Short mmCIF file of C-alpha atoms and ligand atoms in Angstrom, two decimals:
data_model
loop_
_atom_site.label_atom_id
_atom_site.label_comp_id
_atom_site.label_asym_id
_atom_site.label_seq_id
_atom_site.Cartn_x
_atom_site.Cartn_y
_atom_site.Cartn_z
CA MET R 1 89.79 130.80 75.97
CA ARG R 2 91.01 128.54 78.75
CA ILE R 3 89.09 125.22 78.61
CA ALA R 4 88.63 122.27 80.60
CA ILE R 5 87.78 118.71 78.42
CA ILE R 6 86.39 115.92 80.36
CA THR R 7 85.47 112.74 79.12
CA GLY R 8 82.35 110.64 80.50
CA ALA R 9 80.89 113.96 82.35
CA THR R 10 77.32 112.60 82.70
CA GLY R 11 78.73 110.09 85.28
CA GLY R 12 80.02 109.42 88.52
CA LEU R 13 83.40 110.14 88.65
CA GLY R 14 82.82 112.63 85.26
CA LYS R 15 80.33 114.48 86.94
CA GLY R 16 82.16 115.16 89.93
CA PHE R 17 85.24 116.67 87.99
CA VAL R 18 82.84 118.89 85.87
CA GLN R 19 81.46 120.09 89.32
CA ALA R 20 84.90 120.93 91.02
CA ILE R 21 86.74 122.10 87.19
CA ALA R 22 83.61 124.43 86.88
CA ALA R 23 84.15 126.18 89.92
CA MET R 24 87.39 127.45 89.23
CA GLU R 25 88.18 131.01 87.93
CA GLU R 26 90.69 129.88 85.67
CA ILE R 27 88.96 128.09 83.79
CA ASP R 28 86.45 129.80 80.76
CA GLU R 29 84.49 126.53 79.56
CA VAL R 30 84.40 123.22 80.57
CA TRP R 31 84.02 121.02 77.48
CA ALA R 32 81.73 117.93 78.60
CA VAL R 33 81.69 114.98 76.73
CA GLY R 34 79.15 111.58 76.44
CA ARG R 35 76.59 110.63 74.51
CA ASN R 36 73.35 110.84 76.99
CA VAL R 37 71.90 114.37 75.24
CA ARG R 38 69.18 114.52 78.64
CA LYS R 39 72.19 113.93 80.96
CA LEU R 40 74.18 116.89 78.80
CA ARG R 41 71.49 119.44 78.83
CA GLU R 42 71.13 118.57 82.73
CA LEU R 43 74.70 119.60 82.89
CA LYS R 44 74.98 122.94 81.30
CA GLU R 45 71.13 124.03 82.75
CA ALA R 46 73.47 123.03 86.57
CA PHE R 47 76.91 124.85 85.38
CA GLU R 48 76.86 128.02 83.38
CA LYS R 49 80.81 126.81 82.22
CA VAL R 50 79.18 123.69 80.26
CA VAL R 51 79.67 123.37 76.52
CA PRO R 52 78.20 120.23 75.90
CA VAL R 53 79.77 117.84 73.71
CA GLU R 54 77.74 114.84 72.43
CA ALA R 55 80.08 112.51 71.15
CA ASP R 56 80.72 108.48 71.25
CA LEU R 57 84.12 107.73 71.75
CA THR R 58 83.80 104.25 70.80
CA LYS R 59 83.22 106.03 67.60
CA ASP R 60 84.14 109.32 66.06
CA GLY R 61 83.83 110.72 69.18
CA VAL R 62 88.31 112.06 69.44
CA SER R 63 87.77 113.56 65.93
CA CYS R 64 85.02 115.03 66.83
CA LEU R 65 86.72 116.75 69.70
CA GLU R 66 89.80 117.05 68.04
CA GLY R 67 87.73 118.94 65.11
CA LEU R 68 86.15 121.17 67.70
CA MET R 69 89.75 122.43 69.19
CA LYS R 70 90.98 122.62 65.40
CA GLU R 71 88.13 125.26 65.21
CA LYS R 72 88.12 127.43 68.22
CA ARG R 73 92.25 127.28 69.28
CA PRO R 74 91.28 126.80 72.77
CA ASP R 75 94.19 126.65 75.89
CA VAL R 76 93.79 123.62 77.75
CA ARG R 77 94.13 123.69 80.69
CA PHE R 78 92.50 120.50 81.75
CA LEU R 79 92.38 116.92 79.92
CA VAL R 80 90.36 114.46 82.24
CA ASN R 81 90.41 111.02 80.59
CA ASN R 82 87.54 109.70 82.77
CA ALA R 83 85.10 107.80 80.77
CA GLY R 84 85.53 104.49 80.40
CA VAL R 85 83.71 100.49 81.01
CA GLY R 86 83.95 97.79 82.94
CA TYR R 87 83.03 94.40 82.07
CA PHE R 88 82.63 91.52 84.63
CA GLY R 89 82.51 88.33 83.76
CA ALA R 90 84.19 85.58 81.40
CA TYR R 91 86.43 86.97 78.73
CA GLU R 92 85.32 83.82 76.67
CA LYS R 93 81.61 85.55 76.53
CA MET R 94 82.87 88.82 75.27
CA LYS R 95 81.99 88.93 71.60
CA ARG R 96 85.11 90.17 68.73
CA GLU R 97 82.77 93.60 68.75
CA GLU R 98 82.62 94.52 72.73
CA VAL R 99 86.12 93.76 72.79
CA GLU R 100 87.01 96.18 70.21
CA ALA R 101 85.02 98.73 71.86
CA PHE R 102 85.99 98.41 75.08
CA CYS R 103 89.68 98.68 74.07
CA ARG R 104 88.39 102.13 71.88
CA ILE R 105 86.86 103.12 74.91
CA ASN R 106 89.32 102.78 77.68
CA CYS R 107 92.41 102.81 75.49
CA SER R 108 92.93 104.22 72.41
CA ALA R 109 90.23 107.05 73.02
CA PRO R 110 92.01 109.06 76.10
CA ALA R 111 95.56 107.85 74.24
CA GLU R 112 94.69 109.59 71.07
CA LEU R 113 92.68 112.42 72.57
CA ILE R 114 96.34 113.23 74.34
CA THR R 115 97.17 113.80 71.11
CA ALA R 116 95.41 115.24 69.67
CA ALA R 117 94.94 118.00 72.63
CA LEU R 118 98.51 118.13 73.43
CA PRO R 119 98.97 121.10 70.48
CA TYR R 120 96.18 122.81 72.68
CA MET R 121 98.77 123.10 75.92
CA GLN R 122 100.48 124.95 77.13
CA LYS R 123 102.89 125.29 80.68
CA GLY R 124 100.86 124.29 83.81
CA ALA R 125 98.43 122.56 81.78
CA ARG R 126 96.99 119.41 83.60
CA ILE R 127 96.26 115.64 82.24
CA ILE R 128 94.46 113.64 84.39
CA ASN R 129 93.76 109.68 83.36
CA ILE R 130 91.28 107.80 85.68
CA SER R 131 92.73 103.82 85.29
CA SER R 132 92.24 102.15 88.66
CA ALA R 133 93.26 99.95 91.62
CA SER R 134 92.49 96.70 89.17
CA SER R 135 95.34 97.90 87.55
CA PHE R 136 98.04 96.91 90.59
CA GLN R 137 97.43 93.08 89.73
CA PRO R 138 95.66 90.71 86.64
CA ASN R 139 92.33 89.94 87.59
CA PRO R 140 90.11 87.21 86.77
CA TYR R 141 86.65 87.83 85.26
CA LEU R 142 87.45 91.72 85.36
CA SER R 143 90.81 90.41 82.54
CA ALA R 144 90.15 92.98 79.85
CA TYR R 145 89.35 95.83 82.80
CA SER R 146 92.75 95.52 84.97
CA ALA R 147 94.43 95.37 81.41
CA SER R 148 92.78 98.50 79.87
CA LYS R 149 93.49 100.11 83.34
CA VAL R 150 97.80 99.08 83.02
CA PHE R 151 97.93 100.48 79.92
CA LEU R 152 96.55 103.94 81.02
CA LYS R 153 98.63 104.26 84.04
CA ASN R 154 101.88 102.95 82.06
CA LEU R 155 100.89 105.39 79.40
CA SER R 156 100.29 108.13 81.88
CA ARG R 157 103.23 107.57 84.45
CA ALA R 158 105.69 107.36 81.47
CA LEU R 159 103.92 110.38 79.93
CA SER R 160 104.40 112.16 83.34
CA VAL R 161 108.09 112.06 82.51
CA GLU R 162 108.02 113.05 78.87
CA LEU R 163 105.69 116.39 79.29
CA LYS R 164 108.05 117.13 82.26
CA PRO R 165 110.18 119.42 79.69
CA ARG R 166 107.05 121.04 78.85
CA GLY R 167 105.85 122.05 82.41
CA ILE R 168 102.53 119.56 81.93
CA SER R 169 101.25 117.05 84.62
CA VAL R 170 100.36 113.99 83.99
CA THR R 171 98.66 111.92 86.88
CA CYS R 172 96.72 108.28 86.60
CA VAL R 173 94.77 107.79 89.30
CA CYS R 174 94.00 104.35 90.87
CA PRO R 175 90.80 104.48 92.92
CA GLY R 176 88.88 101.00 94.42
CA TRP R 177 85.35 100.71 94.44
CA VAL R 178 83.79 104.24 93.89
CA ASP R 179 79.68 104.79 94.73
CA THR R 180 78.54 105.47 90.83
CA GLY R 181 76.42 104.14 88.81
CA MET R 182 79.35 101.63 86.97
CA LEU R 183 79.01 99.13 90.09
CA PRO R 184 75.97 96.72 90.00
CA ARG R 185 74.75 96.25 93.57
CA THR R 186 72.78 93.10 93.59
CA LYS R 187 73.42 89.69 91.23
CA ASP R 188 70.70 87.42 91.60
CA GLY R 189 68.78 89.20 93.90
CA ASN R 190 72.05 89.38 96.35
CA GLU R 191 73.42 92.51 97.82
CA ILE R 192 76.95 92.52 96.10
CA LYS R 193 79.79 93.74 98.69
CA TYR R 194 82.24 96.27 97.74
CA GLY R 195 85.10 96.72 100.28
CA GLY R 196 86.08 99.78 100.78
CA MET R 197 84.45 101.52 98.61
CA ILE R 198 85.00 105.62 98.73
CA SER R 199 82.68 108.99 97.41
CA VAL R 200 83.07 110.12 94.02
CA ASP R 201 83.91 113.89 96.22
CA ARG R 202 86.78 111.82 98.23
CA VAL R 203 88.56 110.58 94.44
CA VAL R 204 87.83 114.22 92.93
CA LYS R 205 88.61 115.87 95.62
CA LYS R 206 92.38 113.38 96.13
CA ALA R 207 92.82 113.32 92.04
CA LEU R 208 93.10 117.13 91.58
CA LYS R 209 94.87 117.79 94.49
CA ASP R 210 98.02 115.47 93.57
CA SER R 211 97.62 116.73 90.53
CA MET R 212 98.05 120.24 91.50
CA ARG R 213 101.06 119.00 93.38
CA GLY R 214 102.44 117.44 90.30
CA LYS R 215 101.79 113.96 91.52
CA ASP R 216 101.82 111.42 88.65
CA MET R 217 99.65 108.62 90.82
CA SER R 218 96.48 109.40 93.20
CA VAL R 219 95.54 107.00 94.84
CA PRO R 220 92.11 107.92 96.89
CA GLY R 221 90.99 105.60 99.92
CA VAL R 222 93.32 103.02 102.68
CA PHE R 223 91.58 100.26 100.57
CA ALA R 224 93.29 100.82 97.31
CA LYS R 225 96.58 102.23 99.30
CA TYR R 226 96.73 98.96 101.26
CA PHE R 227 96.24 96.77 97.76
CA ARG R 228 98.69 98.73 95.91
CA ILE R 229 101.28 97.79 98.29
CA TYR R 230 100.25 93.72 98.62
CA SER R 231 100.03 93.00 94.67
CA LYS R 232 103.29 94.52 95.09
CA ILE R 233 105.45 92.40 97.94
CA MET R 234 102.84 89.07 97.44
CA PRO R 235 103.27 86.67 94.14
CA THR R 236 101.24 88.02 91.65
CA GLY R 237 100.04 84.05 91.82
CA LEU R 238 98.09 84.24 95.14
CA VAL R 239 96.93 87.51 94.54
CA MET R 240 94.69 86.49 91.38
CA ARG R 241 93.49 83.11 93.70
CA GLN R 242 92.38 85.09 95.93
CA TRP R 243 90.74 87.91 94.11
CA THR R 244 89.58 84.74 92.10
CA TRP R 245 87.86 83.32 95.52
CA SER R 246 86.57 86.64 96.64
CA VAL R 247 84.46 87.26 93.75
CA ARG R 248 83.11 83.46 92.94
CA LYS R 249 80.17 84.06 93.87
CA TYR R 250 78.91 86.64 92.12
CA LEU R 251 80.00 85.08 88.71
N1 LIG C 27 82.88 103.31 90.19
C1 LIG C 27 84.23 102.60 90.55
O1 LIG C 27 84.34 101.72 91.16
C2 LIG C 27 85.37 103.00 89.59
C3 LIG C 27 86.56 102.93 90.19
C4 LIG C 27 87.97 102.42 89.46
C5 LIG C 27 87.94 103.54 88.61
N2 LIG C 27 86.90 103.55 87.85
C6 LIG C 27 86.97 104.26 86.42
O2 LIG C 27 86.28 105.13 86.76
C7 LIG C 27 85.63 106.37 85.50
C8 LIG C 27 84.28 106.67 85.37
O3 LIG C 27 83.77 105.49 85.96
P1 LIG C 27 82.12 105.99 86.81
O4 LIG C 27 82.40 105.16 87.82
O5 LIG C 27 82.05 106.76 87.18
O6 LIG C 27 81.53 104.91 85.85
P2 LIG C 27 79.95 106.07 85.02
O7 LIG C 27 78.87 106.61 86.23
O8 LIG C 27 78.95 104.66 84.64
O9 LIG C 27 80.13 106.94 84.27
C9 LIG C 27 80.72 106.30 82.85
C10 LIG C 27 81.15 107.94 82.24
O10 LIG C 27 81.69 107.19 80.51
C11 LIG C 27 80.83 107.25 79.76
N3 LIG C 27 80.96 106.94 78.85
C12 LIG C 27 80.51 105.12 78.81
N4 LIG C 27 80.56 105.09 77.30
C13 LIG C 27 80.83 106.14 76.12
C14 LIG C 27 81.38 105.98 74.96
N5 LIG C 27 81.33 105.46 74.27
N6 LIG C 27 81.80 107.40 74.54
C15 LIG C 27 81.54 108.43 75.56
N7 LIG C 27 81.41 108.15 76.69
C16 LIG C 27 80.99 107.21 77.02
C17 LIG C 27 79.49 107.46 80.14
O11 LIG C 27 79.02 109.09 79.28
P3 LIG C 27 77.37 108.44 78.24
O12 LIG C 27 76.55 107.11 79.14
O13 LIG C 27 76.21 109.49 78.65
O14 LIG C 27 77.43 108.40 77.07
C18 LIG C 27 79.44 108.23 81.15
O15 LIG C 27 79.71 110.15 81.72
C19 LIG C 27 86.17 104.97 84.16
O16 LIG C 27 86.81 105.25 84.02
C20 LIG C 27 86.35 103.84 85.39
O17 LIG C 27 86.93 102.54 84.95
C21 LIG C 27 85.30 103.32 88.49
#
Protein backbone atom coordinates (compact mmCIF):
# COMPACT_ATOMS: atom_id res chain seq x y z
CA MET A 1 0.00 0.00 0.00
CA ARG A 2 1.52 3.30 -1.18
CA ILE A 3 0.81 6.09 1.26
CA ALA A 4 1.48 9.75 1.98
CA ILE A 5 1.71 11.04 5.55
CA ILE A 6 0.76 14.70 5.91
CA THR A 7 0.87 16.44 9.28
CA GLY A 8 -1.18 19.57 9.99
CA ALA A 9 -3.63 18.26 7.37
CA THR A 10 -6.63 20.10 8.82
CA GLY A 11 -5.15 23.57 8.21
CA GLY A 12 -4.19 25.83 5.31
CA LEU A 13 -1.03 24.38 3.72
CA GLY A 14 -1.61 20.84 5.00
CA LYS A 15 -5.07 20.73 3.46
CA GLY A 16 -3.59 21.97 0.18
CA PHE A 17 -1.08 19.09 0.23
CA VAL A 18 -3.86 16.59 0.97
CA GLN A 19 -5.84 17.81 -2.04
CA ALA A 20 -2.85 17.70 -4.42
CA ILE A 21 -1.41 14.37 -3.26
CA ALA A 22 -4.80 12.59 -3.02
CA ALA A 23 -5.19 13.31 -6.76
CA MET A 24 -1.99 11.37 -7.60
CA GLU A 25 -2.49 7.90 -9.08
CA GLU A 26 0.66 6.61 -7.42
CA ILE A 27 -0.89 7.13 -3.95
CA ASP A 28 -3.43 4.71 -2.42
CA GLU A 29 -3.96 6.36 0.96
CA VAL A 30 -3.29 9.78 2.47
CA TRP A 31 -2.77 9.61 6.21
CA ALA A 32 -4.03 13.00 7.29
CA VAL A 33 -2.73 13.96 10.73
CA GLY A 34 -4.29 16.55 13.03
CA ARG A 35 -6.13 17.06 16.32
CA ASN A 36 -9.40 18.57 15.11
CA VAL A 37 -11.76 15.60 14.75
CA ARG A 38 -14.47 17.54 12.91
CA LYS A 39 -12.02 18.84 10.31
CA LEU A 40 -10.50 15.37 9.92
CA ARG A 41 -13.97 13.96 9.27
CA GLU A 42 -14.63 16.66 6.67
CA LEU A 43 -11.36 15.75 4.94
CA LYS A 44 -12.38 12.10 4.81
CA GLU A 45 -15.73 13.09 3.28
CA ALA A 46 -14.04 15.31 0.67
CA PHE A 47 -11.24 12.91 -0.35
CA GLU A 48 -11.83 9.17 -0.58
CA LYS A 49 -8.17 8.29 -0.07
CA VAL A 50 -7.92 10.11 3.25
CA VAL A 51 -7.30 8.05 6.38
CA PRO A 52 -7.79 10.43 9.31
CA VAL A 53 -5.18 10.10 12.06
CA GLU A 54 -6.14 11.99 15.20
CA ALA A 55 -2.85 12.78 16.90
CA ASP A 56 -1.31 15.54 18.99
CA LEU A 57 2.31 16.03 17.94
CA THR A 58 3.20 17.70 21.24
CA LYS A 59 2.19 14.48 23.00
CA ASP A 60 2.25 10.90 21.69
CA GLY A 61 1.46 11.77 18.06
CA VAL A 62 4.70 10.42 16.59
CA SER A 63 4.44 7.16 18.60
CA CYS A 64 0.88 6.76 17.35
CA LEU A 65 2.03 7.10 13.72
CA GLU A 66 4.98 4.79 14.34
CA GLY A 67 2.58 2.17 15.74
CA LEU A 68 0.33 2.48 12.66
CA MET A 69 3.31 2.01 10.34
CA LYS A 70 4.48 -1.06 12.28
CA GLU A 71 0.99 -2.54 12.00
CA LYS A 72 0.25 -1.73 8.32
CA ARG A 73 3.83 -1.85 6.95
CA PRO A 74 3.05 0.70 4.19
CA ASP A 75 5.25 1.93 1.36
CA VAL A 76 5.67 5.56 2.44
CA ARG A 77 5.96 7.54 -0.83
CA PHE A 78 5.56 11.00 0.78
CA LEU A 79 6.17 12.38 4.23
CA VAL A 80 5.05 16.02 4.49
CA ASN A 81 6.14 17.51 7.80
CA ASN A 82 3.84 20.50 7.70
CA ALA A 83 2.32 20.92 11.19
CA GLY A 84 3.76 23.90 12.98
CA VAL A 85 2.79 26.79 15.22
CA GLY A 86 3.87 30.40 15.42
CA TYR A 87 4.45 32.68 18.39
CA PHE A 88 4.69 36.41 17.80
CA GLY A 89 5.69 38.52 20.80
CA ALA A 90 8.38 38.91 23.42
CA TYR A 91 10.16 35.61 24.07
CA GLU A 92 10.26 36.33 27.82
CA LYS A 93 6.46 36.16 27.90
CA MET A 94 6.46 32.50 26.85
CA LYS A 95 5.99 30.03 29.69
CA ARG A 96 8.42 27.12 29.96
CA GLU A 97 5.68 24.60 29.04
CA GLU A 98 4.84 26.70 25.98
CA VAL A 99 8.48 26.67 24.88
CA GLU A 100 8.57 22.90 25.36
CA ALA A 101 5.38 22.29 23.34
CA PHE A 102 6.57 24.73 20.68
CA CYS A 103 9.90 22.92 20.22
CA ARG A 104 8.11 19.56 20.15
CA ILE A 105 5.75 20.39 17.32
CA ASN A 106 8.14 22.54 15.26
CA CYS A 107 11.39 20.57 15.77
CA SER A 108 11.21 17.20 17.57
CA ALA A 109 8.05 15.89 15.88
CA PRO A 110 9.27 16.33 12.27
CA ALA A 111 12.73 14.99 13.13
CA GLU A 112 11.31 11.95 14.95
CA LEU A 113 8.75 11.30 12.24
CA ILE A 114 11.51 11.13 9.64
CA THR A 115 13.30 8.56 11.82
CA ALA A 116 10.08 6.56 12.25
CA ALA A 117 9.17 6.64 8.52
CA LEU A 118 12.59 5.96 6.96
CA PRO A 119 12.39 2.15 7.40
CA TYR A 120 9.20 2.26 5.28
CA MET A 121 10.66 4.42 2.49
CA GLN A 122 12.14 3.12 -0.73
CA LYS A 123 13.88 4.61 -3.75
CA GLY A 124 11.78 7.48 -5.13
CA ALA A 125 10.19 8.35 -1.76
CA ARG A 126 9.98 12.03 -0.92
CA ILE A 127 10.21 14.02 2.29
CA ILE A 128 8.88 17.58 2.24
CA ASN A 129 9.55 19.73 5.30
CA ILE A 130 7.75 23.03 5.73
CA SER A 131 10.17 25.58 7.11
CA SER A 132 9.79 29.32 6.47
CA ALA A 133 11.47 32.45 5.13
CA SER A 134 11.92 33.13 8.87
CA SER A 135 14.78 30.63 8.68
CA PHE A 136 16.83 33.04 6.56
CA GLN A 137 17.76 35.27 9.53
CA PRO A 138 17.00 35.58 13.27
CA ASN A 139 13.67 37.42 13.78
CA PRO A 140 13.28 39.27 17.11
CA TYR A 141 9.74 38.80 18.53
CA LEU A 142 9.46 35.70 16.36
CA SER A 143 12.59 34.33 18.06
CA ALA A 144 11.57 30.76 18.86
CA TYR A 145 9.75 30.42 15.54
CA SER A 146 12.66 31.53 13.36
CA ALA A 147 15.05 29.36 15.39
CA SER A 148 12.79 26.32 15.01
CA LYS A 149 12.60 26.85 11.24
CA VAL A 150 16.42 27.02 11.00
CA PHE A 151 16.54 23.63 12.75
CA LEU A 152 14.18 22.15 10.16
CA LYS A 153 15.99 23.80 7.23
CA ASN A 154 19.44 22.58 8.25
CA LEU A 155 18.15 19.10 9.06
CA SER A 156 16.43 18.93 5.65
CA ARG A 157 19.37 20.12 3.59
CA ALA A 158 21.86 17.85 5.35
CA LEU A 159 19.51 14.86 5.06
CA SER A 160 19.00 15.52 1.35
CA VAL A 161 22.72 14.71 0.93
CA GLU A 162 22.70 11.74 3.34
CA LEU A 163 19.62 10.13 1.76
CA LYS A 164 20.58 10.69 -1.89
CA PRO A 165 22.33 7.31 -2.19
CA ARG A 166 19.03 5.67 -1.14
CA GLY A 167 17.15 7.64 -3.83
CA ILE A 168 15.06 9.51 -1.23
CA SER A 169 14.64 13.24 -1.84
CA VAL A 170 14.30 15.83 0.92
CA THR A 171 12.90 19.26 0.07
CA CYS A 172 12.76 22.17 2.48
CA VAL A 173 9.96 24.65 1.72
CA CYS A 174 10.55 28.26 2.81
CA PRO A 175 7.57 30.51 2.04
CA GLY A 176 7.10 34.09 3.20
CA TRP A 177 3.58 35.01 4.35
CA VAL A 178 0.95 32.49 3.21
CA ASP A 179 -2.80 33.13 3.25
CA THR A 180 -3.85 30.65 5.97
CA GLY A 181 -5.58 30.68 9.35
CA MET A 182 -2.19 30.84 11.08
CA LEU A 183 -1.87 34.59 10.58
CA PRO A 184 -3.89 36.97 12.76
CA ARG A 185 -5.64 39.57 10.58
CA THR A 186 -6.06 42.40 13.07
CA LYS A 187 -4.26 43.85 16.07
CA ASP A 188 -6.23 46.13 18.44
CA GLY A 189 -8.81 46.61 15.69
CA ASN A 190 -6.20 47.57 13.07
CA GLU A 191 -5.63 45.50 9.96
CA ILE A 192 -2.25 43.72 9.85
CA LYS A 193 -0.51 44.01 6.48
CA TYR A 194 1.49 41.03 5.23
CA GLY A 195 3.80 42.07 2.39
CA GLY A 196 3.95 39.68 -0.56
CA MET A 197 1.41 37.21 0.88
CA ILE A 198 0.84 34.24 -1.45
CA SER A 199 -1.78 31.51 -1.78
CA VAL A 200 -1.66 27.96 -0.41
CA ASP A 201 -2.06 26.60 -3.94
CA ARG A 202 1.08 28.38 -5.14
CA VAL A 203 3.23 27.09 -2.28
CA VAL A 204 1.96 23.51 -2.67
CA LYS A 205 2.39 23.42 -6.47
CA LYS A 206 5.95 24.72 -6.28
CA ALA A 207 6.88 22.44 -3.39
CA LEU A 208 5.67 19.34 -5.28
CA LYS A 209 7.39 20.46 -8.49
CA ASP A 210 10.68 21.11 -6.68
CA SER A 211 10.38 17.79 -4.84
CA MET A 212 9.86 15.92 -8.16
CA ARG A 213 12.99 17.62 -9.49
CA GLY A 214 14.93 16.50 -6.41
CA LYS A 215 15.63 20.07 -5.29
CA ASP A 216 16.61 20.48 -1.64
CA MET A 217 15.08 23.98 -1.37
CA SER A 218 11.73 25.37 -2.50
CA VAL A 219 11.31 29.11 -2.09
CA PRO A 220 7.94 30.26 -3.47
CA GLY A 221 7.12 33.86 -4.35
CA VAL A 222 9.22 36.92 -5.17
CA PHE A 223 9.11 38.22 -1.58
CA ALA A 224 10.73 35.11 -0.04
CA LYS A 225 13.29 34.87 -2.86
CA TYR A 226 14.27 38.50 -2.39
CA PHE A 227 14.41 38.09 1.41
CA ARG A 228 16.68 35.06 1.04
CA ILE A 229 19.22 36.95 -1.08
CA TYR A 230 18.95 40.13 1.02
CA SER A 231 19.59 38.20 4.26
CA LYS A 232 22.62 36.54 2.72
CA ILE A 233 24.34 39.70 1.57
CA MET A 234 23.41 42.20 4.29
CA PRO A 235 24.84 42.25 7.85
CA THR A 236 22.58 40.20 10.17
CA GLY A 237 22.40 43.01 12.76
CA LEU A 238 21.03 45.41 10.14
CA VAL A 239 18.45 42.89 8.85
CA MET A 240 17.26 42.25 12.43
CA ARG A 241 16.93 46.00 13.12
CA GLN A 242 14.91 46.50 9.93
CA TRP A 243 12.65 43.56 10.82
CA THR A 244 12.12 44.83 14.38
CA TRP A 245 11.24 48.29 13.03
CA SER A 246 8.75 46.81 10.53
CA VAL A 247 6.85 44.83 13.21
CA ARG A 248 7.04 47.38 16.07
CA LYS A 249 3.44 48.60 15.62
CA TYR A 250 2.07 45.08 16.08
CA LEU A 251 3.82 44.43 19.41
N1 LIG B 1 1.01 30.86 7.08
C1 LIG B 1 2.21 31.36 6.89
O1 LIG B 1 2.37 32.57 6.65
C2 LIG B 1 3.43 30.45 6.91
C3 LIG B 1 4.63 30.95 6.38
C4 LIG B 1 5.75 30.14 6.38
C5 LIG B 1 5.68 28.87 6.89
N2 LIG B 1 4.50 28.40 7.42
C6 LIG B 1 4.48 27.06 7.98
O2 LIG B 1 3.54 26.28 7.29
C7 LIG B 1 3.08 25.22 8.13
C8 LIG B 1 1.57 25.15 8.07
O3 LIG B 1 1.04 26.35 8.57
P1 LIG B 1 -0.36 26.97 8.14
O4 LIG B 1 -0.09 28.39 7.80
O5 LIG B 1 -1.03 26.10 7.16
O6 LIG B 1 -1.06 26.96 9.57
P2 LIG B 1 -2.50 26.56 10.08
O7 LIG B 1 -3.53 26.87 9.05
O8 LIG B 1 -2.61 27.17 11.42
O9 LIG B 1 -2.38 24.97 10.23
C9 LIG B 1 -1.57 24.41 11.23
C10 LIG B 1 -1.82 22.92 11.25
O10 LIG B 1 -1.00 22.35 12.29
C11 LIG B 1 -1.78 21.46 13.04
N3 LIG B 1 -1.33 21.41 14.41
C12 LIG B 1 -1.12 22.47 15.26
N4 LIG B 1 -0.76 22.02 16.46
C13 LIG B 1 -0.73 20.65 16.38
C14 LIG B 1 -0.42 19.62 17.30
N5 LIG B 1 -0.06 19.88 18.56
N6 LIG B 1 -0.48 18.32 16.88
C15 LIG B 1 -0.86 18.04 15.61
N7 LIG B 1 -1.15 18.99 14.68
C16 LIG B 1 -1.10 20.27 15.08
C17 LIG B 1 -3.19 22.00 12.96
O11 LIG B 1 -4.12 20.94 13.07
P3 LIG B 1 -5.11 20.68 14.33
O12 LIG B 1 -5.56 22.01 14.83
O13 LIG B 1 -6.18 19.80 13.76
O14 LIG B 1 -4.26 19.94 15.30
C18 LIG B 1 -3.27 22.56 11.56
O15 LIG B 1 -3.69 21.57 10.66
C19 LIG B 1 3.64 25.51 9.52
O16 LIG B 1 4.76 24.70 9.76
C20 LIG B 1 4.07 26.97 9.42
O17 LIG B 1 5.12 27.27 10.30
C21 LIG B 1 3.36 29.16 7.43
